[in-house]
Coordinates of C-alpha atoms in Angstrom, one line a residue:
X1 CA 6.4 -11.0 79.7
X2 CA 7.8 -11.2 76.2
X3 CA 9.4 -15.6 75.3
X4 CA 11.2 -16.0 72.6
X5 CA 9.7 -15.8 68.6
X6 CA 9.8 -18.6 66.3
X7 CA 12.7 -16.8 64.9
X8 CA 14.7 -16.9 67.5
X9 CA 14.9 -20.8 67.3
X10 CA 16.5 -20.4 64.0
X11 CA 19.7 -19.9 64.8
X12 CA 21.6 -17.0 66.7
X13 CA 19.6 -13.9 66.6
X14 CA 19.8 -10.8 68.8
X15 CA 18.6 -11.4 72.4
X16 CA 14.6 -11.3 72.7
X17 CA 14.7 -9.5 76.0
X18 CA 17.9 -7.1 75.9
X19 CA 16.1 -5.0 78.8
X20 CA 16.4 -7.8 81.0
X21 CA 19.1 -10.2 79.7
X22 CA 21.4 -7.2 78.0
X23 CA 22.8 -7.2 74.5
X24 CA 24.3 -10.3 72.6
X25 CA 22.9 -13.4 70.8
X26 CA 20.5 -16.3 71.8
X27 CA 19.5 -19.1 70.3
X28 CA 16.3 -21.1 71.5
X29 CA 14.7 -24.2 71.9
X30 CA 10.9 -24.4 72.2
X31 CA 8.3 -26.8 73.1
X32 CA 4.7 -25.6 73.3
X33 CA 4.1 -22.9 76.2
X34 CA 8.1 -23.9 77.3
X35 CA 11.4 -22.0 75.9
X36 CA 15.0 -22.1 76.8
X37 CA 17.7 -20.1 75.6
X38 CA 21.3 -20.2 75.0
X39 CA 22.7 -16.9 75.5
X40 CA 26.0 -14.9 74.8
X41 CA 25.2 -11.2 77.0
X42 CA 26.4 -8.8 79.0
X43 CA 24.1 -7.6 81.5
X44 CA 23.7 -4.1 82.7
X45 CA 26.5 -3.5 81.1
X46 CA 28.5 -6.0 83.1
X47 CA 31.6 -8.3 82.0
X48 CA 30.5 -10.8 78.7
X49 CA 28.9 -13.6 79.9
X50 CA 27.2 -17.4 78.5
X51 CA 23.8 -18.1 79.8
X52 CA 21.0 -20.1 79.9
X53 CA 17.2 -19.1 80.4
X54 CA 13.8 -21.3 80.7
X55 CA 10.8 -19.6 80.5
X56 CA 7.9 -22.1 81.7
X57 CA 10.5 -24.6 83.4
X58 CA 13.1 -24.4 86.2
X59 CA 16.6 -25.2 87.1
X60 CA 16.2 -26.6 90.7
X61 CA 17.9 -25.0 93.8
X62 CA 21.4 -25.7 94.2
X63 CA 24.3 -22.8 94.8
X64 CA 25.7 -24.2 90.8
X65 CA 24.5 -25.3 87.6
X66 CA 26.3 -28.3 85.9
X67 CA 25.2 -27.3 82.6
X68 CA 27.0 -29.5 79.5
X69 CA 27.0 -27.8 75.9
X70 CA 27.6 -30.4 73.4
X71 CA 28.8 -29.1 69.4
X72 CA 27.5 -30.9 66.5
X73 CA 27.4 -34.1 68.4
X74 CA 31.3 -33.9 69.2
X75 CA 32.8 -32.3 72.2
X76 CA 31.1 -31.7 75.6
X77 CA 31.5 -29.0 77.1
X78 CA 30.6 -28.5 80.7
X79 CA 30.4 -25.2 82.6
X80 CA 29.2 -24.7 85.9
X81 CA 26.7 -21.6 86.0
X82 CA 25.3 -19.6 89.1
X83 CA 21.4 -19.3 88.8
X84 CA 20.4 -16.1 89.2
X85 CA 16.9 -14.1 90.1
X86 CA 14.6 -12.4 87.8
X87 CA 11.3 -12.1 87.6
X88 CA 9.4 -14.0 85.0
X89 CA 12.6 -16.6 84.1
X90 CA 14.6 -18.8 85.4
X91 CA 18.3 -17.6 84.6
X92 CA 22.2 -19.1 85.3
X93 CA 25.1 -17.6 84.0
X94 CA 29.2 -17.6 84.0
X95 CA 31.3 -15.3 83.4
X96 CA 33.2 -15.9 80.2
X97 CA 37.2 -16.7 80.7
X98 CA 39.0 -16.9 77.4
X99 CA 41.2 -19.5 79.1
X100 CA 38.4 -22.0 80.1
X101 CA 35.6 -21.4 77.5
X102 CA 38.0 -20.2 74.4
X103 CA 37.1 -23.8 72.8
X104 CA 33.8 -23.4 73.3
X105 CA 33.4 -20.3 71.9
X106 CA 35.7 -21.4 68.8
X107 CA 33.2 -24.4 68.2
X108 CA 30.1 -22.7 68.3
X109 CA 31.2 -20.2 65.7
X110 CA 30.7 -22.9 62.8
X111 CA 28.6 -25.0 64.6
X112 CA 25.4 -26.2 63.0
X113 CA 23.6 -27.2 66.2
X114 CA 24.3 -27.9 69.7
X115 CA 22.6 -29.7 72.6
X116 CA 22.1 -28.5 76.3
X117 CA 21.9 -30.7 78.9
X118 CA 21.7 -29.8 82.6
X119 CA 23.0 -32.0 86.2
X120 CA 24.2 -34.8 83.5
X121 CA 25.6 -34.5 80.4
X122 CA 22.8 -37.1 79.0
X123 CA 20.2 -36.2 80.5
X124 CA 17.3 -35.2 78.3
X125 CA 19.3 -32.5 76.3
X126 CA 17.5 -29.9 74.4
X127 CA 18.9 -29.1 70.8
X128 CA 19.7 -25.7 70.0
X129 CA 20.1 -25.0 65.9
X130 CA 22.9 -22.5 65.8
X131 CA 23.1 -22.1 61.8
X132 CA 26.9 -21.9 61.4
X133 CA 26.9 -18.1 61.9
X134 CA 30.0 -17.4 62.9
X135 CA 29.9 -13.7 62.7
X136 CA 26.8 -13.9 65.4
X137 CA 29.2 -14.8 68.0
X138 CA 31.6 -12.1 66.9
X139 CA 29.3 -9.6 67.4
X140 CA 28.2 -11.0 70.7
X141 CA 32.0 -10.9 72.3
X142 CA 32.5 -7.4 70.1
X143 CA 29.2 -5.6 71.8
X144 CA 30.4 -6.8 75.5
X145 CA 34.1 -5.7 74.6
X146 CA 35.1 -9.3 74.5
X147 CA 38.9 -9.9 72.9
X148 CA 38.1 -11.5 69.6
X149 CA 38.8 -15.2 69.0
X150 CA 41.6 -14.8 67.1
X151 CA 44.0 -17.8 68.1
X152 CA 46.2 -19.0 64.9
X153 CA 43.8 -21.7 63.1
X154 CA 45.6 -25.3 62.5
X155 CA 45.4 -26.8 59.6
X156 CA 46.9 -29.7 57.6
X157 CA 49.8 -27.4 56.3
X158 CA 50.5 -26.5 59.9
X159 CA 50.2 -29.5 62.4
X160 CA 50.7 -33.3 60.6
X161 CA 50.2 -34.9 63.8
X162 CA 46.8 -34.0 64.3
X163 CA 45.3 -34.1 60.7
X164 CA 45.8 -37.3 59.0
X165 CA 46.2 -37.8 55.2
X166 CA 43.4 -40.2 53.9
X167 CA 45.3 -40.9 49.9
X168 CA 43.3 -43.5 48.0
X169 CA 46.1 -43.7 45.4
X170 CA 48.1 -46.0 48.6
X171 CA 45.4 -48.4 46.9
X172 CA 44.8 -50.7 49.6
X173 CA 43.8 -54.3 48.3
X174 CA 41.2 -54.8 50.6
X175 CA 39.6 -51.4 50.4
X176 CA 40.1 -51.5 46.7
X177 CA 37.8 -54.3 46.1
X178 CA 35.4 -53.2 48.6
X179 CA 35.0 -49.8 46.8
X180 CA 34.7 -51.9 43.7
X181 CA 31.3 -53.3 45.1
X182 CA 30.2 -50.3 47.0
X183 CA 30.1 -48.9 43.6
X184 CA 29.3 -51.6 41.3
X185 CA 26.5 -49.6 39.8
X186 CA 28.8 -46.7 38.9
X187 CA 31.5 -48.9 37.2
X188 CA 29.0 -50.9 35.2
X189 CA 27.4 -47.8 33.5
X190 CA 31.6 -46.8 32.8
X191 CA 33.5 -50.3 32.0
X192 CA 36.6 -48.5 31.1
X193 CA 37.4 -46.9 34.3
X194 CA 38.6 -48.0 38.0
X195 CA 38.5 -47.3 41.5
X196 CA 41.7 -47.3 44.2
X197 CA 40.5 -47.1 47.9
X198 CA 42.5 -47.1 51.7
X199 CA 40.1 -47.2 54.6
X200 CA 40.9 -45.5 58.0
X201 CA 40.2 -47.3 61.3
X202 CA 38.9 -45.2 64.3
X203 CA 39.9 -46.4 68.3
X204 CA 36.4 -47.1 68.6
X205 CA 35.4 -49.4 65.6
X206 CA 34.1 -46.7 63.2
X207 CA 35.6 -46.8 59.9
X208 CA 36.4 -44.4 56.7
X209 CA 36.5 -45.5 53.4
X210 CA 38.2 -42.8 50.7
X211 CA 38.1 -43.9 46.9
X212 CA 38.6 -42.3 43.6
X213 CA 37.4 -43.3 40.9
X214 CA 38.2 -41.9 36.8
X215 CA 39.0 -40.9 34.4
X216 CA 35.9 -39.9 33.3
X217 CA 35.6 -36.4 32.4
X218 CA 32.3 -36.4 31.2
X219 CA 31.0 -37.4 34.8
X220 CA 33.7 -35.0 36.8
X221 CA 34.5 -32.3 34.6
X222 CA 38.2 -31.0 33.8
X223 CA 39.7 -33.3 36.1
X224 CA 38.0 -36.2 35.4
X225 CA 38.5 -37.9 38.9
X226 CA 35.7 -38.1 41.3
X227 CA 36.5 -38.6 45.7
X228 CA 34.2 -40.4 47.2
X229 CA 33.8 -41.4 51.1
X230 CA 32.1 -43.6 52.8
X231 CA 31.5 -44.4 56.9
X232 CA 30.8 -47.3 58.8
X233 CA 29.5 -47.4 62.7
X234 CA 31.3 -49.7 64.9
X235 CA 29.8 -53.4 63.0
X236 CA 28.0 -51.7 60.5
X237 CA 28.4 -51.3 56.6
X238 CA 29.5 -48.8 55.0
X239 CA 27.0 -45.6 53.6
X240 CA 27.6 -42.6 51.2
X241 CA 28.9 -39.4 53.4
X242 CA 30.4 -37.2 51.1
X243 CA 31.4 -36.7 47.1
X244 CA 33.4 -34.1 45.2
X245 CA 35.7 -34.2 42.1
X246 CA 39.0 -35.2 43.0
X247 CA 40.4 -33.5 45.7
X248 CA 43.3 -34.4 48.7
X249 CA 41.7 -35.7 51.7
X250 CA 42.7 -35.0 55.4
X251 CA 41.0 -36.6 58.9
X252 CA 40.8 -34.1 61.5
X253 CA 41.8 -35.9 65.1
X254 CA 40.8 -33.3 67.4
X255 CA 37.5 -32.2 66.3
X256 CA 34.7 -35.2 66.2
X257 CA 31.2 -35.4 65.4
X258 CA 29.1 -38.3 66.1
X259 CA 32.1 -39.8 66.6
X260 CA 33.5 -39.0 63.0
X261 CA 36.7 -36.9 62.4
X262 CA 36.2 -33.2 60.4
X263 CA 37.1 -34.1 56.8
X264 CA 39.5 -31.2 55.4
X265 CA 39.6 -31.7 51.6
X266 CA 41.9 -29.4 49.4
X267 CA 41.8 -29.1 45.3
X268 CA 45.0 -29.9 43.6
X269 CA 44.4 -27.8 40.9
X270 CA 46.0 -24.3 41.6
X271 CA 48.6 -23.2 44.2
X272 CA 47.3 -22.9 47.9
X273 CA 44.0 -23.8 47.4
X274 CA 41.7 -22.8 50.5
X275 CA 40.7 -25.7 52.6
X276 CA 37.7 -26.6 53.0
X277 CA 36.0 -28.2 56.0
X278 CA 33.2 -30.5 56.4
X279 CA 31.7 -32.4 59.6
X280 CA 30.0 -35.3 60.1
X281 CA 25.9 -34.5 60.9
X282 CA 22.8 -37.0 60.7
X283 CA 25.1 -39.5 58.6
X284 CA 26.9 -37.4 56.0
X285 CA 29.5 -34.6 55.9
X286 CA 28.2 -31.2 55.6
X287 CA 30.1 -28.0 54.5
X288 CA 31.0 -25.5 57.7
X289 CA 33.7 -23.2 56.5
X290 CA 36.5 -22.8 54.1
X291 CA 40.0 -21.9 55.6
X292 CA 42.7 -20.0 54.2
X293 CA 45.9 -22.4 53.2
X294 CA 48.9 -21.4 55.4

């Protein structure tokens, strides 16, 4: 029997087995002679449907699967599948509801990497690199005859209470003179220019430093103003996350990874510049996806 290719742990990828799991997308995990599969099908040309397979391991005996499906270190999300017979794998699966797994679908579009968890949601979870392909999930839901995910998208234009401005230019004393030692080395090499900082507490101790620092165009081009952020863990000191030239600066409440907000950051040069969104992975922000201004 066929387990999954080294490319199919790449990211989403058509199904390795569409004769027995039917047409969609997968994305695997593998560990020498073991695999296991997160899987977007629709079998025998039944209703869309999100999966899971192990070849080489099992899921155990009871009637449902707690499986928990968490998104670039953010969100959990739990789903409770029905194992199912075939030969050669072991198999669960749910039928999707756009009511109950909507979300879920919408993060794993732009997600970079998931983990899969089964019975508890920390025990020994399996990551899943997903690739931020969101037109693999697309065609997934589009090949079952899924309706596409096409709920209105927030953004900072759109709903103030949930993203929250981050404006160095409030200059905050205190995070002012922090930013001036966080980057000491950067102000030495240009005497003539300054920083202004605010910070953002989290609920749960984590902390956000924003800070721009100019003019200097010869460092950040026509604008001359660099953005700069910084993170703290609960305690800890602040690192480097993310840089650009300068740009506005928004906190994204709903959406966390490893316990950091999305950062939504917008140009101010031009009219209705696109947003674009980055997430916090393995200790900086990364670029997912630019979004249309509204």
């Amino acid at each position: 029997m066929p387990a999954p290719s080294s490319a199919q742990t790449d990211g989403w990828g058509p199904i390795f087995d569409p004769d027995r799991f039917g047409a969609g997308q997968g994305a695997c995990w593998s560990g020498g002679e073991n695999a296991a599969c997160l899987m977007l099908t629709c079998r025998d040309g039944g209703p869309f449907e999100i999966g899971l397979m192990a070849y080489g391991g099992g899921f155990g005996f009871e009637p449902l699967l707690p499986v928990f499906i968490r998104v670039d270190g953010g969100q959990t999300y739990r789903l409770d599948m029905t194992p199912l017979n075939l030969v050669g794998y072991q198999h669960a699966a749910i039928p999707y509801d756009p009511a109950r797994h909507g979300a879920l679908l919408r993060a794993l579009r732009s997600a970079q990497s998931a983990t899969v968890a089964l019975y508890q949601p920390d025990s020994n979870p399996l990551p899943y690199v997903l690739g931020n392909r969101p037109a693999a999930v697309d065609r997934a839901m589009a090949t079952c005859g899924a309706a596409p995910l096409n709920a209105p998208t927030a953004t900072p234009g759109t709903d103030a209470a949930r993203f929250v401005r981050v404006d160095p230019q409030l200059r905050d004393p205190q995070a002012t003179a922090l930013a001036a030692q966080l980057m000491a080395t950067v102000l030495a090499q240009e005497p003539e220019t300054d920083v202004s900082a605010s910070v953002a507490a989290l609920p749960d101790g984590r902390r956000i430093l924003v800070v721009e620092h100019g003019v200097s165009t010869y460092s950040y081009g026509i604008t001359g103003v660099g953005t700069f952020i910084f993170t703290a863990e609960p305690g800890g000191a602040f690192r480097p996350a993310y840089q650009t030239t300068v740009v506005a600066a928004w906190l994204d409440t709903a959406q966390l990874s490893e316990g950091f907000p999305d950062l939504w950051v917008q140009n101010y040069r031009g009219i209705n510049q696109p947003y674009g969104v980055w997430r916090h992975i393995g200790g900086r922000y990364v670029h997912q996806r630019n979004v249309p201004a509204t």
